[in-house]
Amino acid sequence: MRVLALALLVCCGGALAAEPDDAVVVSALRNPVKKSYKKMVDGAALFEQRRGALAPAAALRFKLIARKPDTSLKNVELKVEADSIAIPLKVAPDQTFTIERNRTALRENAEVTPNRKAGTMTWRADVRTPGLPPQTRRLGDLRLECEVGMKAGLISNYPQGFLGWLDGLIGQRPEYCHRAEPRYLFFAEHPVFSVTLVDGARREVLPVDMLYGGATRDPKWKQDKYCDCEALFDHAYFVPLGDASWPDDTRVEIEYMGPNS
Amino acid sequence: MKAILVACALLAGCATQAPKPAPAPNLRELVSSLGVGRSTKSDVRAALGEGTVVNFDSGYEVWVYRQPAVEKPPTPAAELVLLFEPSGILSKTRVR
């Protein structure tokens, strides 16, 4: 009899646990990605300051990028969160969004948080001048992307000495982008075969060492799981941002690996 | 004296007849021997040897061959980049 009662209790307990009304929904994500809202606002302000010089017709958005091959950013939710507020941000189907200035969020040192775990995704500024041909970026746009990205603290933070070449990037300010060949990674929409700078009659194909995160010079590139290009090695490229011989209107023509493209 | 003259002549002959090293084929010539849409990795390996290989999760592979700069005749450094489709067929080339 006692055994039967115990069995009933266990069964009923199971049924109760499955009852939707009593379910406990855990919405907080353990170890979520976080970015400083203030830094992103500062990045947007820098965009407004520098736009006239580098990309007068461009608009700024921020972009979420998957860092792990199995991370989907479809339907990602993003919010600005502080002690007293939580402001949802609208993320477009291409995973871009904008940041608005909010006094309370600034005062409370808010964070920008997607519902994804740390290490599964990364961030970039996205500066686009409208009307460019397909598979073409504009060098001034990329220069401004780098400056805004650095100001906004979008590059993931790694322990000092951990990353070799990337250590030179961490902790740098927008001035880092003025170096002749900063190792600031850009990501194309598709896997890249070739990148060519074009200014009038002058054309220059970038060396393969400026593609794929420099993998052709680093035999251990496959083990470099800490670069934020991990899932997008084949989309990644550097450009000579600080080479003043290339004007801001220089076209950056991208040839993709596949026909989609 | 005659012996010295003969020796000089022989030495001069040797100097002029020493075989010149054949110039290394440049990368543009090498790439012309490959067939985009036709050559396989084995074909390329047989023609060019081992390059630097970068393989991607998509199945695509990039092979890189480099030629250092040469002073005489002045020849700038060059690089040949080959792209293989996941099927193993050469799909794109470029020389820089």
Short mmCIF file of C-alpha atoms in Angstrom, two decimals:
data_model
loop_
_atom_site.label_atom_id
_atom_site.label_comp_id
_atom_site.label_asym_id
_atom_site.label_seq_id
_atom_site.Cartn_x
_atom_site.Cartn_y
_atom_site.Cartn_z
CA MET A 1 0.00 0.00 0.00
CA ARG A 2 2.80 2.31 0.98
CA VAL A 3 4.56 1.49 -2.28
CA LEU A 4 1.40 2.27 -4.24
CA ALA A 5 0.98 5.61 -2.48
CA LEU A 6 4.56 6.47 -3.21
CA ALA A 7 4.13 5.57 -6.87
CA LEU A 8 1.03 7.78 -7.08
CA LEU A 9 2.90 10.62 -5.47
CA VAL A 10 5.73 10.32 -7.97
CA CYS A 11 3.29 10.19 -10.89
CA CYS A 12 1.29 13.15 -9.64
CA GLY A 13 4.47 15.05 -8.96
CA GLY A 14 5.55 14.44 -12.53
CA ALA A 15 2.20 15.60 -13.82
CA LEU A 16 2.34 18.74 -11.74
CA ALA A 17 5.83 19.52 -12.92
CA ALA A 18 4.64 19.29 -16.50
CA GLU A 19 1.74 21.66 -15.91
CA PRO A 20 2.42 24.82 -17.91
CA ASP A 21 0.98 27.15 -15.32
CA ASP A 22 3.47 25.98 -12.76
CA ALA A 23 6.49 25.88 -15.07
CA VAL A 24 9.40 28.08 -14.19
CA VAL A 25 10.71 29.80 -17.31
CA VAL A 26 14.36 30.74 -17.07
CA SER A 27 14.83 33.60 -19.49
CA ALA A 28 18.23 34.77 -18.30
CA LEU A 29 21.10 33.30 -20.28
CA ARG A 30 24.13 32.03 -18.45
CA ASN A 31 27.28 33.86 -19.56
CA PRO A 32 25.61 36.05 -22.20
CA VAL A 33 27.44 38.34 -24.60
CA LYS A 34 27.66 41.89 -23.31
CA LYS A 35 28.87 45.12 -24.84
CA SER A 36 29.10 48.53 -23.22
CA TYR A 37 26.18 50.70 -24.32
CA LYS A 38 28.20 53.85 -23.62
CA LYS A 39 31.04 52.70 -25.87
CA MET A 40 28.63 51.94 -28.67
CA VAL A 41 27.05 55.37 -28.30
CA ASP A 42 30.55 56.87 -28.36
CA GLY A 43 31.22 54.91 -31.55
CA ALA A 44 28.06 56.30 -33.13
CA ALA A 45 29.13 59.81 -32.10
CA LEU A 46 32.53 59.28 -33.70
CA PHE A 47 30.77 58.21 -36.87
CA GLU A 48 28.95 61.55 -36.96
CA GLN A 49 32.22 63.42 -36.38
CA ARG A 50 34.20 61.60 -39.04
CA ARG A 51 31.53 60.94 -41.64
CA GLY A 52 32.07 64.24 -43.45
CA ALA A 53 35.74 63.42 -44.01
CA LEU A 54 35.56 59.73 -44.82
CA ALA A 55 32.10 58.74 -45.99
CA PRO A 56 29.74 61.71 -46.49
CA ALA A 57 26.84 59.70 -47.92
CA ALA A 58 27.12 56.69 -45.66
CA ALA A 59 24.86 55.39 -42.91
CA LEU A 60 25.95 53.52 -39.78
CA ARG A 61 24.51 50.32 -38.43
CA PHE A 62 26.00 47.74 -36.12
CA LYS A 63 26.11 44.12 -37.14
CA LEU A 64 25.99 40.82 -35.27
CA ILE A 65 28.13 38.05 -36.76
CA ALA A 66 28.19 34.36 -35.86
CA ARG A 67 31.52 33.28 -34.46
CA LYS A 68 30.83 29.57 -34.18
CA PRO A 69 29.83 27.50 -37.21
CA ASP A 70 26.80 26.13 -35.38
CA THR A 71 25.56 29.49 -34.07
CA SER A 72 22.42 30.80 -35.72
CA LEU A 73 21.61 34.46 -35.40
CA LYS A 74 18.16 34.05 -36.90
CA ASN A 75 15.55 35.70 -34.66
CA VAL A 76 18.25 36.93 -32.30
CA GLU A 77 16.87 39.24 -29.62
CA LEU A 78 18.86 42.23 -28.46
CA LYS A 79 18.28 44.73 -25.69
CA VAL A 80 19.87 47.60 -23.83
CA GLU A 81 19.76 46.60 -20.20
CA ALA A 82 20.47 48.41 -16.94
CA ASP A 83 19.13 48.42 -13.39
CA SER A 84 15.90 50.25 -14.14
CA ILE A 85 15.42 49.77 -17.88
CA ALA A 86 15.41 47.16 -20.60
CA ILE A 87 15.02 48.57 -24.11
CA PRO A 88 14.56 46.03 -26.92
CA LEU A 89 16.47 46.81 -30.11
CA LYS A 90 15.07 45.92 -33.49
CA VAL A 91 17.41 43.58 -35.34
CA ALA A 92 16.97 43.50 -39.14
CA PRO A 93 16.99 40.17 -41.04
CA ASP A 94 20.62 40.87 -41.99
CA GLN A 95 21.45 41.04 -38.26
CA THR A 96 22.09 44.80 -38.27
CA PHE A 97 20.70 47.32 -35.82
CA THR A 98 21.08 50.92 -34.74
CA ILE A 99 21.73 52.47 -31.34
CA GLU A 100 19.79 55.46 -30.03
CA ARG A 101 21.03 57.71 -27.28
CA ASN A 102 19.22 57.22 -23.96
CA ARG A 103 20.17 59.24 -20.87
CA THR A 104 19.02 56.69 -18.33
CA ALA A 105 20.90 53.91 -20.06
CA LEU A 106 24.05 56.03 -20.13
CA ARG A 107 23.70 57.05 -16.49
CA GLU A 108 23.20 53.47 -15.38
CA ASN A 109 26.08 52.19 -17.50
CA ALA A 110 23.80 49.89 -19.48
CA GLU A 111 24.94 46.91 -21.48
CA VAL A 112 23.87 45.75 -24.93
CA THR A 113 22.97 42.09 -24.63
CA PRO A 114 21.76 39.57 -27.19
CA ASN A 115 20.25 36.26 -26.15
CA ARG A 116 23.38 34.39 -27.14
CA LYS A 117 26.25 33.02 -25.07
CA ALA A 118 29.61 34.77 -24.89
CA GLY A 119 32.05 33.49 -27.48
CA THR A 120 29.40 32.44 -29.97
CA MET A 121 29.20 35.71 -31.88
CA THR A 122 31.02 38.93 -32.60
CA TRP A 123 30.18 42.49 -33.60
CA ARG A 124 31.21 45.01 -36.22
CA ALA A 125 30.27 48.50 -37.31
CA ASP A 126 28.63 48.49 -40.73
CA VAL A 127 29.17 51.67 -42.75
CA ARG A 128 27.61 51.68 -46.21
CA THR A 129 27.55 54.30 -48.92
CA PRO A 130 24.46 53.60 -51.04
CA GLY A 131 24.61 52.97 -54.76
CA LEU A 132 27.82 50.96 -54.99
CA PRO A 133 27.97 48.06 -57.49
CA PRO A 134 27.51 44.53 -56.12
CA GLN A 135 30.55 42.94 -54.46
CA THR A 136 32.05 46.35 -53.95
CA ARG A 137 32.91 48.26 -50.82
CA ARG A 138 34.31 51.77 -50.53
CA LEU A 139 37.63 52.27 -48.76
CA GLY A 140 36.43 55.35 -46.85
CA ASP A 141 33.51 53.30 -45.51
CA LEU A 142 35.89 50.61 -44.29
CA ARG A 143 38.18 53.20 -42.70
CA LEU A 144 35.21 54.56 -40.79
CA GLU A 145 34.03 51.06 -39.86
CA CYS A 146 37.39 50.40 -38.26
CA GLU A 147 37.43 53.67 -36.32
CA VAL A 148 33.87 53.22 -35.06
CA GLY A 149 34.49 49.56 -34.28
CA MET A 150 37.53 50.37 -32.20
CA LYS A 151 35.82 53.27 -30.42
CA ALA A 152 32.78 51.13 -29.68
CA GLY A 153 34.89 48.31 -28.24
CA LEU A 154 33.45 45.75 -30.61
CA ILE A 155 36.55 43.59 -30.87
CA SER A 156 36.34 40.77 -28.35
CA ASN A 157 38.66 41.06 -25.40
CA TYR A 158 41.31 38.41 -24.91
CA PRO A 159 43.93 37.85 -22.20
CA GLN A 160 47.13 39.77 -22.82
CA GLY A 161 49.70 37.66 -24.63
CA PHE A 162 47.13 35.10 -25.63
CA LEU A 163 46.66 35.94 -29.24
CA GLY A 164 50.00 36.88 -30.64
CA TRP A 165 49.37 39.35 -33.41
CA LEU A 166 45.94 40.32 -32.17
CA ASP A 167 47.42 41.58 -28.92
CA GLY A 168 48.62 44.56 -30.90
CA LEU A 169 45.01 45.32 -31.66
CA ILE A 170 43.46 44.91 -28.26
CA GLY A 171 43.25 48.04 -26.22
CA GLN A 172 43.97 50.16 -29.24
CA ARG A 173 42.02 53.24 -30.06
CA PRO A 174 40.64 54.41 -33.41
CA GLU A 175 44.15 55.62 -34.28
CA TYR A 176 45.04 51.98 -34.77
CA CYS A 177 43.09 52.18 -38.03
CA HIS A 178 45.51 54.77 -39.40
CA ARG A 179 48.38 52.27 -39.56
CA ALA A 180 49.35 51.25 -43.06
CA GLU A 181 48.09 47.71 -42.67
CA PRO A 182 46.09 47.31 -39.47
CA ARG A 183 44.90 43.79 -38.79
CA TYR A 184 41.29 44.81 -38.44
CA LEU A 185 39.20 42.07 -39.97
CA PHE A 186 36.38 42.78 -42.38
CA PHE A 187 33.89 40.10 -43.38
CA ALA A 188 32.46 39.77 -46.87
CA GLU A 189 28.96 38.37 -47.48
CA HIS A 190 30.40 35.19 -49.05
CA PRO A 191 33.74 33.33 -49.05
CA VAL A 192 36.40 35.45 -50.73
CA PHE A 193 38.81 34.50 -53.47
CA SER A 194 40.30 37.89 -54.27
CA VAL A 195 40.17 41.52 -53.18
CA THR A 196 41.25 44.31 -55.53
CA LEU A 197 41.66 48.02 -54.84
CA VAL A 198 40.63 50.21 -57.76
CA ASP A 199 41.21 53.96 -58.07
CA GLY A 200 40.68 55.13 -61.63
CA ALA A 201 43.20 53.31 -63.79
CA ARG A 202 45.16 52.07 -60.80
CA ARG A 203 44.34 48.51 -59.79
CA GLU A 204 46.05 46.39 -57.16
CA VAL A 205 45.16 42.89 -56.08
CA LEU A 206 45.79 42.46 -52.37
CA PRO A 207 48.27 39.74 -51.42
CA VAL A 208 46.74 36.49 -50.26
CA ASP A 209 48.28 37.13 -46.84
CA MET A 210 45.61 39.82 -46.39
CA LEU A 211 42.86 37.26 -46.77
CA TYR A 212 41.64 34.55 -44.40
CA GLY A 213 42.98 36.28 -41.30
CA GLY A 214 46.54 35.84 -42.56
CA ALA A 215 46.19 32.04 -42.61
CA THR A 216 48.65 31.62 -45.49
CA ARG A 217 51.46 32.87 -43.21
CA ASP A 218 50.33 31.01 -40.12
CA PRO A 219 50.45 27.25 -40.38
CA LYS A 220 48.60 26.91 -37.08
CA TRP A 221 45.68 29.04 -38.18
CA LYS A 222 43.24 26.19 -37.75
CA GLN A 223 44.02 26.02 -34.07
CA ASP A 224 43.42 29.75 -33.60
CA LYS A 225 40.00 29.33 -32.09
CA TYR A 226 40.21 32.65 -30.29
CA CYS A 227 40.12 34.89 -33.33
CA ASP A 228 36.63 36.28 -33.78
CA CYS A 229 36.83 35.19 -37.40
CA GLU A 230 36.65 31.53 -36.36
CA ALA A 231 33.49 30.69 -38.31
CA LEU A 232 34.21 33.09 -41.12
CA PHE A 233 37.88 32.58 -41.99
CA ASP A 234 36.98 32.29 -45.64
CA HIS A 235 35.00 35.57 -45.54
CA ALA A 236 37.73 37.58 -43.79
CA TYR A 237 40.09 40.15 -45.24
CA PHE A 238 42.28 43.07 -44.23
CA VAL A 239 42.76 46.24 -46.27
CA PRO A 240 45.58 48.82 -46.15
CA LEU A 241 43.44 51.37 -44.32
CA GLY A 242 46.27 53.76 -43.49
CA ASP A 243 47.86 53.83 -46.95
CA ALA A 244 47.11 57.43 -47.94
CA SER A 245 47.98 56.76 -51.57
CA TRP A 246 44.52 55.15 -51.81
CA PRO A 247 41.79 57.82 -51.53
CA ASP A 248 38.55 57.25 -49.65
CA ASP A 249 36.66 56.78 -52.91
CA THR A 250 38.81 53.76 -53.77
CA ARG A 251 36.61 50.81 -54.69
CA VAL A 252 37.29 47.54 -52.89
CA GLU A 253 36.18 44.89 -55.38
CA ILE A 254 35.57 41.44 -53.98
CA GLU A 255 35.60 38.28 -56.05
CA TYR A 256 33.90 35.40 -54.31
CA MET A 257 34.91 31.76 -54.38
CA GLY A 258 31.59 30.46 -55.61
CA PRO A 259 29.24 31.44 -58.36
CA ASN A 260 26.66 32.97 -55.96
CA SER A 261 28.21 35.18 -55.46
CA MET B 1 105.15 30.25 -72.70
CA LYS B 2 103.19 28.09 -75.10
CA ALA B 3 101.98 25.98 -72.21
CA ILE B 4 100.72 29.08 -70.44
CA LEU B 5 98.85 30.21 -73.55
CA VAL B 6 97.24 26.81 -73.93
CA ALA B 7 96.24 26.82 -70.29
CA CYS B 8 94.71 30.28 -70.67
CA ALA B 9 92.85 29.19 -73.78
CA LEU B 10 91.50 26.14 -72.00
CA LEU B 11 90.41 28.18 -69.03
CA ALA B 12 88.74 30.74 -71.28
CA GLY B 13 87.04 27.90 -73.13
CA CYS B 14 85.79 26.49 -69.88
CA ALA B 15 84.53 29.89 -68.81
CA THR B 16 82.57 30.45 -71.97
CA GLN B 17 81.23 26.95 -72.25
CA ALA B 18 79.94 26.63 -68.69
CA PRO B 19 76.22 25.91 -68.95
CA LYS B 20 74.00 28.75 -67.81
CA PRO B 21 71.32 27.78 -65.33
CA ALA B 22 67.96 27.61 -67.01
CA PRO B 23 65.73 30.48 -65.88
CA ALA B 24 62.99 29.29 -63.56
CA PRO B 25 59.65 29.36 -65.33
CA ASN B 26 57.64 32.27 -64.04
CA LEU B 27 54.29 31.80 -62.41
CA ARG B 28 52.35 33.21 -65.35
CA GLU B 29 53.86 30.59 -67.61
CA LEU B 30 53.12 27.87 -65.10
CA VAL B 31 49.50 28.84 -64.66
CA SER B 32 48.96 28.73 -68.41
CA SER B 33 49.70 25.01 -68.26
CA LEU B 34 46.78 24.45 -65.87
CA GLY B 35 43.18 24.06 -66.92
CA VAL B 36 40.46 25.84 -64.97
CA GLY B 37 37.49 23.49 -64.71
CA ARG B 38 39.70 20.55 -65.66
CA SER B 39 42.93 20.23 -63.64
CA THR B 40 42.82 18.19 -60.45
CA LYS B 41 44.90 18.58 -57.33
CA SER B 42 47.11 15.72 -58.53
CA ASP B 43 47.67 17.51 -61.85
CA VAL B 44 48.68 20.68 -60.08
CA ARG B 45 50.93 18.89 -57.62
CA ALA B 46 52.67 17.16 -60.48
CA ALA B 47 53.18 20.44 -62.34
CA LEU B 48 54.05 22.80 -59.49
CA GLY B 49 54.91 20.68 -56.47
CA GLU B 50 53.60 21.35 -53.00
CA GLY B 51 52.21 24.79 -52.24
CA THR B 52 50.90 26.38 -49.09
CA VAL B 53 47.46 24.90 -48.58
CA VAL B 54 44.57 26.54 -46.75
CA ASN B 55 41.50 24.33 -46.52
CA PHE B 56 38.12 25.54 -45.39
CA ASP B 57 35.18 23.80 -43.76
CA SER B 58 33.18 24.38 -46.96
CA GLY B 59 35.46 21.97 -48.82
CA TYR B 60 37.13 24.69 -50.87
CA GLU B 61 40.93 24.82 -50.80
CA VAL B 62 43.35 27.61 -51.64
CA TRP B 63 46.87 26.70 -52.76
CA VAL B 64 49.55 29.37 -52.84
CA TYR B 65 52.88 29.37 -54.68
CA ARG B 66 55.37 32.19 -54.22
CA GLN B 67 58.28 33.32 -56.32
CA PRO B 68 60.84 35.59 -54.64
CA ALA B 69 62.07 38.73 -56.34
CA VAL B 70 65.13 38.26 -58.62
CA GLU B 71 67.76 40.93 -59.28
CA LYS B 72 68.98 39.78 -62.70
CA PRO B 73 67.00 40.01 -64.80
CA PRO B 74 64.93 42.22 -62.51
CA THR B 75 61.80 40.32 -61.66
CA PRO B 76 59.42 41.31 -58.88
CA ALA B 77 58.17 38.80 -56.36
CA ALA B 78 55.04 37.01 -57.45
CA GLU B 79 52.39 34.79 -55.98
CA LEU B 80 50.10 32.32 -57.66
CA VAL B 81 46.81 31.53 -55.92
CA LEU B 82 44.74 28.55 -56.98
CA LEU B 83 41.22 27.75 -55.82
CA PHE B 84 39.92 24.21 -55.78
CA GLU B 85 36.23 23.42 -55.54
CA PRO B 86 35.06 20.84 -53.01
CA SER B 87 35.11 18.34 -55.90
CA GLY B 88 38.88 18.81 -56.16
CA ILE B 89 38.79 20.57 -59.53
CA LEU B 90 40.68 23.81 -60.12
CA SER B 91 38.10 26.59 -60.36
CA LYS B 92 39.97 29.89 -60.23
CA THR B 93 43.53 31.19 -60.54
CA ARG B 94 45.24 34.50 -60.11
CA VAL B 95 48.83 35.70 -60.34
CA ARG B 96 49.95 38.77 -58.50
#
